[in-house]
PDB file of N, CA and C in Angstrom:
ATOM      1  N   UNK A   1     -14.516 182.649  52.667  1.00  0.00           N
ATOM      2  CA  UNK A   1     -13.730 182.913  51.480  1.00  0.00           C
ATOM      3  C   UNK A   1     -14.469 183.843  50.519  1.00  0.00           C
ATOM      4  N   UNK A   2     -15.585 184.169  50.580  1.00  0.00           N
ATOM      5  CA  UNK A   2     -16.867 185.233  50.127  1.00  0.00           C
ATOM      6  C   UNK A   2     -15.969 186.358  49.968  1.00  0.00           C
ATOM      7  N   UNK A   3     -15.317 186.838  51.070  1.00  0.00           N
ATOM      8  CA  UNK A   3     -14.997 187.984  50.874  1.00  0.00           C
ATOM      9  C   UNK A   3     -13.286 188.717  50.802  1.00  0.00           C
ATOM     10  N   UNK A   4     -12.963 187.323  50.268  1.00  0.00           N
ATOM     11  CA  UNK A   4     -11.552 187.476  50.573  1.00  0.00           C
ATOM     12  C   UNK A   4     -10.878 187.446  48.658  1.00  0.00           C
ATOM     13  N   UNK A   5      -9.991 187.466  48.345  1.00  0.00           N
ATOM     14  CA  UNK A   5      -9.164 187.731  47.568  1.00  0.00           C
ATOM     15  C   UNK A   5      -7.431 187.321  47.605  1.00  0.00           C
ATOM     16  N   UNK A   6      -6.902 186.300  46.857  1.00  0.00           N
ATOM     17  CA  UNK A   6      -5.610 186.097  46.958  1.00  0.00           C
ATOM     18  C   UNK A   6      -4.763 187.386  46.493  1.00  0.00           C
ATOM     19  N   UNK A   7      -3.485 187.602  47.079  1.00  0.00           N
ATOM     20  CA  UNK A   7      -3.163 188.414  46.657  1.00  0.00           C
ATOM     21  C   UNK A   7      -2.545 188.216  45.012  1.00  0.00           C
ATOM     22  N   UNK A   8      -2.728 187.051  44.797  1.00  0.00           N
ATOM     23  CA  UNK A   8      -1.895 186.788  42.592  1.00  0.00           C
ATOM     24  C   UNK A   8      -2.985 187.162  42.100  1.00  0.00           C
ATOM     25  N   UNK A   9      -4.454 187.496  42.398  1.00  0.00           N
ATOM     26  CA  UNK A   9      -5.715 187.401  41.722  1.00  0.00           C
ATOM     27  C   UNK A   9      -5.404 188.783  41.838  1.00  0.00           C
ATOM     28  N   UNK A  10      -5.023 189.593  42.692  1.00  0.00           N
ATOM     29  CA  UNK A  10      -5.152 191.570  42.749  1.00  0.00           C
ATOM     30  C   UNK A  10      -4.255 191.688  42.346  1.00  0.00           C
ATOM     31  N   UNK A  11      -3.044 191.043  42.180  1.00  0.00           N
ATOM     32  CA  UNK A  11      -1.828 191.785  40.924  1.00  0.00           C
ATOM     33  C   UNK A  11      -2.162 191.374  39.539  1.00  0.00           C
ATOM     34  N   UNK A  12      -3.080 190.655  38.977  1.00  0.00           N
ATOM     35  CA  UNK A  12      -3.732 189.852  37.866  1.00  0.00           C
ATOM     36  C   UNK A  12      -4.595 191.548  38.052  1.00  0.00           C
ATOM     37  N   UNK A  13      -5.853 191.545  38.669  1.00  0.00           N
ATOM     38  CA  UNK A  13      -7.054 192.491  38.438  1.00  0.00           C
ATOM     39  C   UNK A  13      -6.078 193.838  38.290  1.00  0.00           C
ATOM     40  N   UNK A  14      -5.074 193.964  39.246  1.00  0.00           N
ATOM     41  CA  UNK A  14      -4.492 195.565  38.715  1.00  0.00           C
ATOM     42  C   UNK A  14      -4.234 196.043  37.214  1.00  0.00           C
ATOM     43  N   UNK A  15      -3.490 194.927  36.424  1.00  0.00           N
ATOM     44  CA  UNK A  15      -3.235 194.520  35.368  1.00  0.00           C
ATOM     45  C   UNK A  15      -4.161 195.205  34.279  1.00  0.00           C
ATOM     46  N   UNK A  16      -5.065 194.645  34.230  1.00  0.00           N
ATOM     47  CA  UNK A  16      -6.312 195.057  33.588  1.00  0.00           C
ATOM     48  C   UNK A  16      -6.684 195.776  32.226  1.00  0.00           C
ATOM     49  N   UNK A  17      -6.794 196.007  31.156  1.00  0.00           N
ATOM     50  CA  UNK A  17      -6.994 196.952  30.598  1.00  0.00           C
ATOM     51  C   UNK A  17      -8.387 196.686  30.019  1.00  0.00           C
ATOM     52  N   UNK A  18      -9.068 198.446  29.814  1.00  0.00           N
ATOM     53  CA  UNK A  18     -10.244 198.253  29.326  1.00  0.00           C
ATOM     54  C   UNK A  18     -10.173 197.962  27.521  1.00  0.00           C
ATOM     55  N   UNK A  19     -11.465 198.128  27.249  1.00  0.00           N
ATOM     56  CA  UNK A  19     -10.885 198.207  25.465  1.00  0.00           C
ATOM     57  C   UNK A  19     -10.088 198.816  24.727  1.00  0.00           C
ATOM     58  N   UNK A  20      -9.920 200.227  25.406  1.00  0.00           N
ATOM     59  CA  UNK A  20      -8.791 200.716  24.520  1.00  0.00           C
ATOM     60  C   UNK A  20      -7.850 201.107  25.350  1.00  0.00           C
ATOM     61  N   UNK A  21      -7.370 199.907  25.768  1.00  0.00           N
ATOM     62  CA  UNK A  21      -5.848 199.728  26.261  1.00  0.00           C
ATOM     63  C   UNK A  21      -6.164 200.568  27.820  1.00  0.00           C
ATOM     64  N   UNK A  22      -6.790 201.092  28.414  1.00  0.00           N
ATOM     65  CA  UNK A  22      -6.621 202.255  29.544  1.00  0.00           C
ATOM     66  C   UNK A  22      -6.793 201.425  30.783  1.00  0.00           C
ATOM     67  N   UNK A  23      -5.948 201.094  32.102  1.00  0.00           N
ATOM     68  CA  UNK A  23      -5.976 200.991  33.168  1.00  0.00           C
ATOM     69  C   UNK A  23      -7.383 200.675  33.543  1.00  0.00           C
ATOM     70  N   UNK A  24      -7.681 199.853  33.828  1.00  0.00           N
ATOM     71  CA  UNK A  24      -9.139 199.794  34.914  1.00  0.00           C
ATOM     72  C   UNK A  24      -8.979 200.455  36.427  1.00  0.00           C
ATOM     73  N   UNK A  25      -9.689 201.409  36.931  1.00  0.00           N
ATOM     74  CA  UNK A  25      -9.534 201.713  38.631  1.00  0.00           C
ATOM     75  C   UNK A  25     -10.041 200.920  39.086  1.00  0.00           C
ATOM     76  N   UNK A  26      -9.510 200.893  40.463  1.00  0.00           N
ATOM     77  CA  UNK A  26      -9.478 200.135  41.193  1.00  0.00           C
ATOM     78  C   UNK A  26     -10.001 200.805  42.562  1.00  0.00           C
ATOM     79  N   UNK A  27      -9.881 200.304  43.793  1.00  0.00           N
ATOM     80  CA  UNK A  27     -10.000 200.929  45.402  1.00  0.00           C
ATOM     81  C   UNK A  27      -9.003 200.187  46.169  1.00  0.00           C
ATOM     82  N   UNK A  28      -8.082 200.530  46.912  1.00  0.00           N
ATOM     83  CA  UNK A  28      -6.864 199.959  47.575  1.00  0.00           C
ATOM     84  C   UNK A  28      -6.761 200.278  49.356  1.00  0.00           C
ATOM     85  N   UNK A  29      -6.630 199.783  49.506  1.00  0.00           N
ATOM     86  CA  UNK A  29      -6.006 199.850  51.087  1.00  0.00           C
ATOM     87  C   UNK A  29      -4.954 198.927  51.447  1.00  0.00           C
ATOM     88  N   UNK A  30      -3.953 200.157  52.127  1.00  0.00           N
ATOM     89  CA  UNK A  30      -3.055 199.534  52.462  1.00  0.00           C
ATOM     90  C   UNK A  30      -2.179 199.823  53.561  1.00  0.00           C
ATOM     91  N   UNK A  31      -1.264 199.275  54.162  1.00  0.00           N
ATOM     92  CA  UNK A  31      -0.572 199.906  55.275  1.00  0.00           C
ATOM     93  C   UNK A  31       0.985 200.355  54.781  1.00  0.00           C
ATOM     94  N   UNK A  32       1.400 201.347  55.791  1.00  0.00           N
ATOM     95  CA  UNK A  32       2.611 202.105  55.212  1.00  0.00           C
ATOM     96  C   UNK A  32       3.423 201.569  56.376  1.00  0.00           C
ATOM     97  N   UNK A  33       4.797 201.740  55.802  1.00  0.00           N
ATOM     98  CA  UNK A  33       6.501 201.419  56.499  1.00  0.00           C
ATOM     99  C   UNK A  33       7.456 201.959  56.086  1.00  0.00           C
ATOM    100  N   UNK A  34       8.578 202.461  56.907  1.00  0.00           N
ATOM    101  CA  UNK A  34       9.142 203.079  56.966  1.00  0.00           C
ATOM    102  C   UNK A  34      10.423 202.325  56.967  1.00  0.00           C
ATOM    103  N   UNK A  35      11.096 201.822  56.614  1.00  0.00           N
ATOM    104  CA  UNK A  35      11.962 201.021  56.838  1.00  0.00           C
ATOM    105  C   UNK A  35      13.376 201.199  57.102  1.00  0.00           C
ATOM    106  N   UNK A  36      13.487 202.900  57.083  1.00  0.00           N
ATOM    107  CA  UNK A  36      14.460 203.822  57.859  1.00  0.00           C
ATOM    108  C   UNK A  36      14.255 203.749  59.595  1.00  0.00           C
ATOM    109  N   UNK A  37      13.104 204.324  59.009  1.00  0.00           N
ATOM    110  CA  UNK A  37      12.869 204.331  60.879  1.00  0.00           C
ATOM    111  C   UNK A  37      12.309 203.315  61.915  1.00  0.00           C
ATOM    112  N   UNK A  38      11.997 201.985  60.685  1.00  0.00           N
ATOM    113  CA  UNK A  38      11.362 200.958  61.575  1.00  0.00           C
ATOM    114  C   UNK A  38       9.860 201.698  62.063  1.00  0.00           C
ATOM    115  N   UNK A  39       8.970 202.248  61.267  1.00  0.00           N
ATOM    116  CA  UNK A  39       7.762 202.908  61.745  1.00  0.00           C
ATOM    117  C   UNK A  39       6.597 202.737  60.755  1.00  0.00           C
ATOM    118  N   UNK A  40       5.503 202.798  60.989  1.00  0.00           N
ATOM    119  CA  UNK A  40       4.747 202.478  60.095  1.00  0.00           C
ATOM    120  C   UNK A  40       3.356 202.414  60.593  1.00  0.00           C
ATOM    121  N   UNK A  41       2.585 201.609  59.459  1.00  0.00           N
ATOM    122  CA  UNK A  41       1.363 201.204  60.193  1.00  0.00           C
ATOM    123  C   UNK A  41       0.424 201.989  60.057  1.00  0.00           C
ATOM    124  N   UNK A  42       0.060 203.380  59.172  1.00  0.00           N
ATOM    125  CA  UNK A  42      -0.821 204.009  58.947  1.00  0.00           C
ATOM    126  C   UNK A  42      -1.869 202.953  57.627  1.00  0.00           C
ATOM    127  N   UNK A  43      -3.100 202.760  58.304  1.00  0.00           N
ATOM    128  CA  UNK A  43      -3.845 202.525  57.108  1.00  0.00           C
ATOM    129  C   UNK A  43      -4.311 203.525  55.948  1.00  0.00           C
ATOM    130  N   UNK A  44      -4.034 203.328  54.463  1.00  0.00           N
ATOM    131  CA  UNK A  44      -3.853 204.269  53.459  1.00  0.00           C
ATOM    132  C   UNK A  44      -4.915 203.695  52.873  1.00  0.00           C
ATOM    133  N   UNK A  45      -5.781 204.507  52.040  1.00  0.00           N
ATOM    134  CA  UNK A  45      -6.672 203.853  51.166  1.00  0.00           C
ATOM    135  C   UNK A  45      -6.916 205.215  50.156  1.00  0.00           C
ATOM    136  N   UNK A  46      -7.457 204.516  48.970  1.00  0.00           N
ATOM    137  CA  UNK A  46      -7.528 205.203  47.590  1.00  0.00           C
ATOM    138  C   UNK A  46      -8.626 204.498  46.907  1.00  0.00           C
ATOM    139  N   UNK A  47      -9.455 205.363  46.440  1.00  0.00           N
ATOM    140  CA  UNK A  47     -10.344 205.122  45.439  1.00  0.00           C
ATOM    141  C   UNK A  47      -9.626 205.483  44.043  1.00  0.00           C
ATOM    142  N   UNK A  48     -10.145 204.883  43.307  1.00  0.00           N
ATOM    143  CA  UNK A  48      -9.875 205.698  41.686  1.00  0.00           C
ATOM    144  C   UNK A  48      -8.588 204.994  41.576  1.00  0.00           C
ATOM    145  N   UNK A  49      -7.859 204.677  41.964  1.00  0.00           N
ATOM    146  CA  UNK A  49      -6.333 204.310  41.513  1.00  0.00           C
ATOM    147  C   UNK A  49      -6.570 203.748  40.488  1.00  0.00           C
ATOM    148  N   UNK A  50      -5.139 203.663  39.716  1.00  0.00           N
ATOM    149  CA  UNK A  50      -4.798 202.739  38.740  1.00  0.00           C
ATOM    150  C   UNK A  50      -3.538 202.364  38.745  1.00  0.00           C
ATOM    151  N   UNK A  51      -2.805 201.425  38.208  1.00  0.00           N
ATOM    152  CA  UNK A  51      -1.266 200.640  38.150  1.00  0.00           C
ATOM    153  C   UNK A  51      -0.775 201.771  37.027  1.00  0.00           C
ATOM    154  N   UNK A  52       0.393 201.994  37.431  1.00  0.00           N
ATOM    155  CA  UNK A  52       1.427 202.621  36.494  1.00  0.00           C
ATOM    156  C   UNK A  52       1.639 201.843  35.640  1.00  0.00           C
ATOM    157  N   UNK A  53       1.892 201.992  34.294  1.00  0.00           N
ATOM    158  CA  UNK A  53       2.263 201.482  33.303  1.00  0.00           C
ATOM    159  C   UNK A  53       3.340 201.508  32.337  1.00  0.00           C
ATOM    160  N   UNK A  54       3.710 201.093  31.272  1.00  0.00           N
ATOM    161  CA  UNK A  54       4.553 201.451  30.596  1.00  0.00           C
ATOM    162  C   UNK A  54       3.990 202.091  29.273  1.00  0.00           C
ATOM    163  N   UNK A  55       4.298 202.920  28.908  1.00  0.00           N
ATOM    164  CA  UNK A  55       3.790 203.419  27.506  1.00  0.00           C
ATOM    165  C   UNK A  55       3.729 202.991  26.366  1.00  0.00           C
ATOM    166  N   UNK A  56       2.913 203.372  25.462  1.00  0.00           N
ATOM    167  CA  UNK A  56       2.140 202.115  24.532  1.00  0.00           C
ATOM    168  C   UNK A  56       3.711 202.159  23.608  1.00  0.00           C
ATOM    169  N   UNK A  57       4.749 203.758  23.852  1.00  0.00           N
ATOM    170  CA  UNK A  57       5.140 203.859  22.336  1.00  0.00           C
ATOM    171  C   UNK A  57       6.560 203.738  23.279  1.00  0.00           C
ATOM    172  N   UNK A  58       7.665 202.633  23.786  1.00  0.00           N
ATOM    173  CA  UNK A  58       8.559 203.038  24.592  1.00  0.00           C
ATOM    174  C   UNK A  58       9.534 204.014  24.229  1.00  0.00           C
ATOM    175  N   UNK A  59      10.061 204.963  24.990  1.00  0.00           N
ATOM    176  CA  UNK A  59      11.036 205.887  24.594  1.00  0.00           C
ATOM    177  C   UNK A  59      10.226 207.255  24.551  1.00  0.00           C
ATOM    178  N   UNK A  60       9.002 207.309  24.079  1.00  0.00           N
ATOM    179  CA  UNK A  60       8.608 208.177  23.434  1.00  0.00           C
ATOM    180  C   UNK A  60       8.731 209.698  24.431  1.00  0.00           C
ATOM    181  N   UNK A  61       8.196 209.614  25.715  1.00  0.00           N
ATOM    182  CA  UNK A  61       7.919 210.290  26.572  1.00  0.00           C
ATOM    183  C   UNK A  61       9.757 210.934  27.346  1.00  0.00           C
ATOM    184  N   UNK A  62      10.773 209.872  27.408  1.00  0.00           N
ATOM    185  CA  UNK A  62      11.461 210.157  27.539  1.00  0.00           C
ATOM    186  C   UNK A  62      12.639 210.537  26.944  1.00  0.00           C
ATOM    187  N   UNK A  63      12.644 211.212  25.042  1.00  0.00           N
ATOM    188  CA  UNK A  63      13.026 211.653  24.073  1.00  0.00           C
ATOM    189  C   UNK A  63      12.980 213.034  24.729  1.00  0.00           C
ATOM    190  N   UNK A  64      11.847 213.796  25.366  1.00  0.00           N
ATOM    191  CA  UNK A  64      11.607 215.104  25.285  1.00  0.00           C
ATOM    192  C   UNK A  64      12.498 215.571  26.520  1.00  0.00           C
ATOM    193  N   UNK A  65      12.848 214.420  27.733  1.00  0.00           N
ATOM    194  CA  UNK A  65      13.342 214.959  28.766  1.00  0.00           C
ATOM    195  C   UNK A  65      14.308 214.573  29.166  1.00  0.00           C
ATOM    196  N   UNK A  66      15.325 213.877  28.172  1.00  0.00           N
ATOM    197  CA  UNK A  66      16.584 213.669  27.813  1.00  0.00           C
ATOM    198  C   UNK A  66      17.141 213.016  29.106  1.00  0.00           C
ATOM    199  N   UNK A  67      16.560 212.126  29.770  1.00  0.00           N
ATOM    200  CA  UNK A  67      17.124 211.556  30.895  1.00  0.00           C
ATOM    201  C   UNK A  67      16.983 209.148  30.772  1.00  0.00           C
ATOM    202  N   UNK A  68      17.797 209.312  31.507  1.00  0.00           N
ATOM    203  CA  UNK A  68      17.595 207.638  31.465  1.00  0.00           C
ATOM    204  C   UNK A  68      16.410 207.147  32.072  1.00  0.00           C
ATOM    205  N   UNK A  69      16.277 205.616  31.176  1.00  0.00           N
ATOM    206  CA  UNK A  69      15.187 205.253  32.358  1.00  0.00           C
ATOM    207  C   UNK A  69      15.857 203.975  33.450  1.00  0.00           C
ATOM    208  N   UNK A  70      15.383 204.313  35.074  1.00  0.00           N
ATOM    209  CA  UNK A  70      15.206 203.832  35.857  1.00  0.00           C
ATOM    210  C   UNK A  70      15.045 202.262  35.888  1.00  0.00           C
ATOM    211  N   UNK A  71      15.512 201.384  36.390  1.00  0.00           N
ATOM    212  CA  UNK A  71      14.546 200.087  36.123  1.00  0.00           C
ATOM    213  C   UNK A  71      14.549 199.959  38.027  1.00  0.00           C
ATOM    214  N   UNK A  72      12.757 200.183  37.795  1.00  0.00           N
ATOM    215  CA  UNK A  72      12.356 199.930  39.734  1.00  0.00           C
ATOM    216  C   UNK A  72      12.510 198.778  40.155  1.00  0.00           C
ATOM    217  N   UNK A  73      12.666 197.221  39.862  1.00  0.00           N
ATOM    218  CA  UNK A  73      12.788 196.259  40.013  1.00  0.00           C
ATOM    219  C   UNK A  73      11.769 195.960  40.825  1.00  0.00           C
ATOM    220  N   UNK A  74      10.655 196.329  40.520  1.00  0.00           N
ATOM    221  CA  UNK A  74       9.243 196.002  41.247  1.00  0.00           C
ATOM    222  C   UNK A  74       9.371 194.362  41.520  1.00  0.00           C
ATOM    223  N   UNK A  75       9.614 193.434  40.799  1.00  0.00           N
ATOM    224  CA  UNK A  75      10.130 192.222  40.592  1.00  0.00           C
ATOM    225  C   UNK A  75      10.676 191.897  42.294  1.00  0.00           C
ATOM    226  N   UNK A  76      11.811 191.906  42.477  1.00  0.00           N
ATOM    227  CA  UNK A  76      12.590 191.943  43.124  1.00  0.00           C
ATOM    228  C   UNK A  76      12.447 192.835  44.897  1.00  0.00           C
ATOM    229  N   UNK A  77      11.818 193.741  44.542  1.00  0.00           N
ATOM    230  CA  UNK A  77      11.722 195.070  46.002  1.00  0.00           C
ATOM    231  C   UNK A  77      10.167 195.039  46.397  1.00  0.00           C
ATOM    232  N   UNK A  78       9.355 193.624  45.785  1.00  0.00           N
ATOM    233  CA  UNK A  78       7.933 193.625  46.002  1.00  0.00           C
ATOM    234  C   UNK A  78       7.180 194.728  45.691  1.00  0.00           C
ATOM    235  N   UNK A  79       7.416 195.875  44.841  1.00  0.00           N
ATOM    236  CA  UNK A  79       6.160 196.988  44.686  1.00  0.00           C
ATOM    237  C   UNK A  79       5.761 197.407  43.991  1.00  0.00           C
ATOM    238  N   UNK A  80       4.944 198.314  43.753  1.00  0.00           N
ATOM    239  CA  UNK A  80       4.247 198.444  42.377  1.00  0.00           C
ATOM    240  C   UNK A  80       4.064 199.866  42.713  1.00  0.00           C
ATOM    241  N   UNK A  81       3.856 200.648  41.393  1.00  0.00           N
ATOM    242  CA  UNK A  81       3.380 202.225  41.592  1.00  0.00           C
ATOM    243  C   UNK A  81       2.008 201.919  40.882  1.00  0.00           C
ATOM    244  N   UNK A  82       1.139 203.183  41.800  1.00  0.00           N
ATOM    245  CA  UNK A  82      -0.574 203.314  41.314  1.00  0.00           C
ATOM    246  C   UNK A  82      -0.277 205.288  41.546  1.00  0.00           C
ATOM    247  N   UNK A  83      -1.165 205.187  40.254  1.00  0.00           N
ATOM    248  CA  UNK A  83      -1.567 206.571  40.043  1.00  0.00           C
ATOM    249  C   UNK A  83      -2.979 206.820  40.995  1.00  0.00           C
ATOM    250  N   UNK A  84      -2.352 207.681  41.628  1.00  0.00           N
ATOM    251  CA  UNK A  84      -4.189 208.166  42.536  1.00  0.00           C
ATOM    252  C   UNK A  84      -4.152 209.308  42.442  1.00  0.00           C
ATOM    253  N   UNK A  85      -5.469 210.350  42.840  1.00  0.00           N
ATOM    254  CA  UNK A  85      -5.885 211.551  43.033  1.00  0.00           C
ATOM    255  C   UNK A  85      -4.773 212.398  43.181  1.00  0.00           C
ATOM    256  N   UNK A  86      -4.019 211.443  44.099  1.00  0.00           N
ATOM    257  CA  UNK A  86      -2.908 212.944  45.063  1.00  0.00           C
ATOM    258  C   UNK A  86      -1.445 212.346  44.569  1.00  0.00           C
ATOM    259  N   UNK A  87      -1.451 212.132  43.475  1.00  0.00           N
ATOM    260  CA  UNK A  87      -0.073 211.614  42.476  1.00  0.00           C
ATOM    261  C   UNK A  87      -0.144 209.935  42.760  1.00  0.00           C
ATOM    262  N   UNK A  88       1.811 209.853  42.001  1.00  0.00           N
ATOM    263  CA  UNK A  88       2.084 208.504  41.881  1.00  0.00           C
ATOM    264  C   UNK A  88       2.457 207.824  43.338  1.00  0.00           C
ATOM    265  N   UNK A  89       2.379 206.567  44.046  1.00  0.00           N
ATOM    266  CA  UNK A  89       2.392 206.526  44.957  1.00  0.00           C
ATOM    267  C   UNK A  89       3.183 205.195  44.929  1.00  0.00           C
ATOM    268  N   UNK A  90       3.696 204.776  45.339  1.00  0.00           N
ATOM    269  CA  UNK A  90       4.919 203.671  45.539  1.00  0.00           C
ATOM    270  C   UNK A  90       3.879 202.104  46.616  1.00  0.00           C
ATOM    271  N   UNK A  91       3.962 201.164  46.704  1.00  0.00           N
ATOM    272  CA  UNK A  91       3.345 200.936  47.308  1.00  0.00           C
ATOM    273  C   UNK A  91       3.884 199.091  47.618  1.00  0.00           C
ATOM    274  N   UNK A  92       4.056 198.455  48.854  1.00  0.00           N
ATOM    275  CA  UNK A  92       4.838 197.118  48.867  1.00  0.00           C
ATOM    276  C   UNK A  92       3.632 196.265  48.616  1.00  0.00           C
ATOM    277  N   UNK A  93       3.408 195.298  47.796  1.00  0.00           N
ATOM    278  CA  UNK A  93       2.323 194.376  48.116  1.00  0.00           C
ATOM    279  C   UNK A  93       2.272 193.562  48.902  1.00  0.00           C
ATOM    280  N   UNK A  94       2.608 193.409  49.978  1.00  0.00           N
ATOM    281  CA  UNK A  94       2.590 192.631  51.051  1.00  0.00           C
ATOM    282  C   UNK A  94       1.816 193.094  52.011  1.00  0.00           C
ATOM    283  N   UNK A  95       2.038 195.055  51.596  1.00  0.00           N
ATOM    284  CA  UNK A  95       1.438 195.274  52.829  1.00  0.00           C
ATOM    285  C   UNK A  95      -0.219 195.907  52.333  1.00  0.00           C
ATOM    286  N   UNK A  96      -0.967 195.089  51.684  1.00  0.00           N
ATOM    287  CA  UNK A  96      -2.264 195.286  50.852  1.00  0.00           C
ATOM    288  C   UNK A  96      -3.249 194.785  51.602  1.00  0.00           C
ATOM    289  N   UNK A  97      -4.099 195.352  51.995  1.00  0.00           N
ATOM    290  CA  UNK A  97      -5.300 195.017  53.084  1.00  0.00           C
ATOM    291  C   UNK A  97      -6.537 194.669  52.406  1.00  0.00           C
ATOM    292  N   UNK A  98      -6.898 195.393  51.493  1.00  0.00           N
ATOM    293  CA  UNK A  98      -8.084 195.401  50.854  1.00  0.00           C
ATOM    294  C   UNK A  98      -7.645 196.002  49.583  1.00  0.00           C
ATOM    295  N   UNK A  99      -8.591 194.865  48.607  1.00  0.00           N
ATOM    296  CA  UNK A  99      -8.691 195.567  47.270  1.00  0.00           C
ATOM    297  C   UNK A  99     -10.220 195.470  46.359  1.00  0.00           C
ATOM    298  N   UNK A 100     -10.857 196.656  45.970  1.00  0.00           N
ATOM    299  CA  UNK A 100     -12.063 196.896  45.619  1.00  0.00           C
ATOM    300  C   UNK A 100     -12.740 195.916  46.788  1.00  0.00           C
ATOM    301  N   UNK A 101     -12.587 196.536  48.497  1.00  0.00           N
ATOM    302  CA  UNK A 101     -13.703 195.744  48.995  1.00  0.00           C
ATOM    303  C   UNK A 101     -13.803 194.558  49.614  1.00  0.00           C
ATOM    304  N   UNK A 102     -12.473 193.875  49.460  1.00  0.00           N
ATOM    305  CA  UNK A 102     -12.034 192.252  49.604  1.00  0.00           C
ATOM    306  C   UNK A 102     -10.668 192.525  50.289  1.00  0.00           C
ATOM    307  N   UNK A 103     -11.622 191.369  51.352  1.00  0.00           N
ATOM    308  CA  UNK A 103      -9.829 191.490  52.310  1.00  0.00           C
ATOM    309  C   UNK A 103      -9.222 190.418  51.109  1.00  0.00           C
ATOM    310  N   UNK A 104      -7.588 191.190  51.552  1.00  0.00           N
ATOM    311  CA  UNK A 104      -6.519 190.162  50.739  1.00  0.00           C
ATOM    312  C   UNK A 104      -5.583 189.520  51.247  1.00  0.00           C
ATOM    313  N   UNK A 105      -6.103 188.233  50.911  1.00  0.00           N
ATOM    314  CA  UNK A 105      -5.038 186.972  51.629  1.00  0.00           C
ATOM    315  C   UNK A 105      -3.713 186.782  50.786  1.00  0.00           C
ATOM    316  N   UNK A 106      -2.608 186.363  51.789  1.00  0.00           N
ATOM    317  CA  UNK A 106      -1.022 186.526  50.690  1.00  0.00           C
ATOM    318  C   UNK A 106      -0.741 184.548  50.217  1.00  0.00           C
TER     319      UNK A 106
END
């Protein structure tokens, strides 16, 4: 159990904020699916990530670009978005292998 991690403890650590409010990074691995094509199974991993968030000031960001907001029902569709190197990335938590290092048990 040394090296393992529940997965409520890595949606808790994603969470995170440092002192002034900013995302803590993280390191992720995870596997991908396709659920069109029934295909999948590439192991994905990211250093540096962080959890998408909501903005400190709501509305604010989407005043300038005159569009609605979305509700992803992360809740409901199991997933979460993380900002990494190579953009925003969509991601199911179920299918989470490792986080900072620690296999993750569901």
């Amino acid at each position: 159990m040394q090296n393992q991690i529940f997965l409520k403890e890595v949606l808790k650590e994603m969470k995170k904020l440092d002192s002034n409010k900013n995302p803590i990074p993280f390191s992720i691995s995870f596997r991908t699916y396709n659920q069109q094509n029934k295909s999948g199974g590439r192991l994905v991993s990211y250093d540096n990530a962080t959890l998408m968030q909501a903005p400190p000031e709501p509305g604010a960001m989407r005043l300038s670009q005159n569009i609605d907001f979305k509700n992803p029902n992360h809740w409901e569709n199991h997933t979460r978005n993380i900002k990494t190197n190579f953009g925003i990335k969509k991601i199911n938590i179920f299918f989470i292998t490792k986080f900072n290092g620690l296999e993750v048990v569901i």
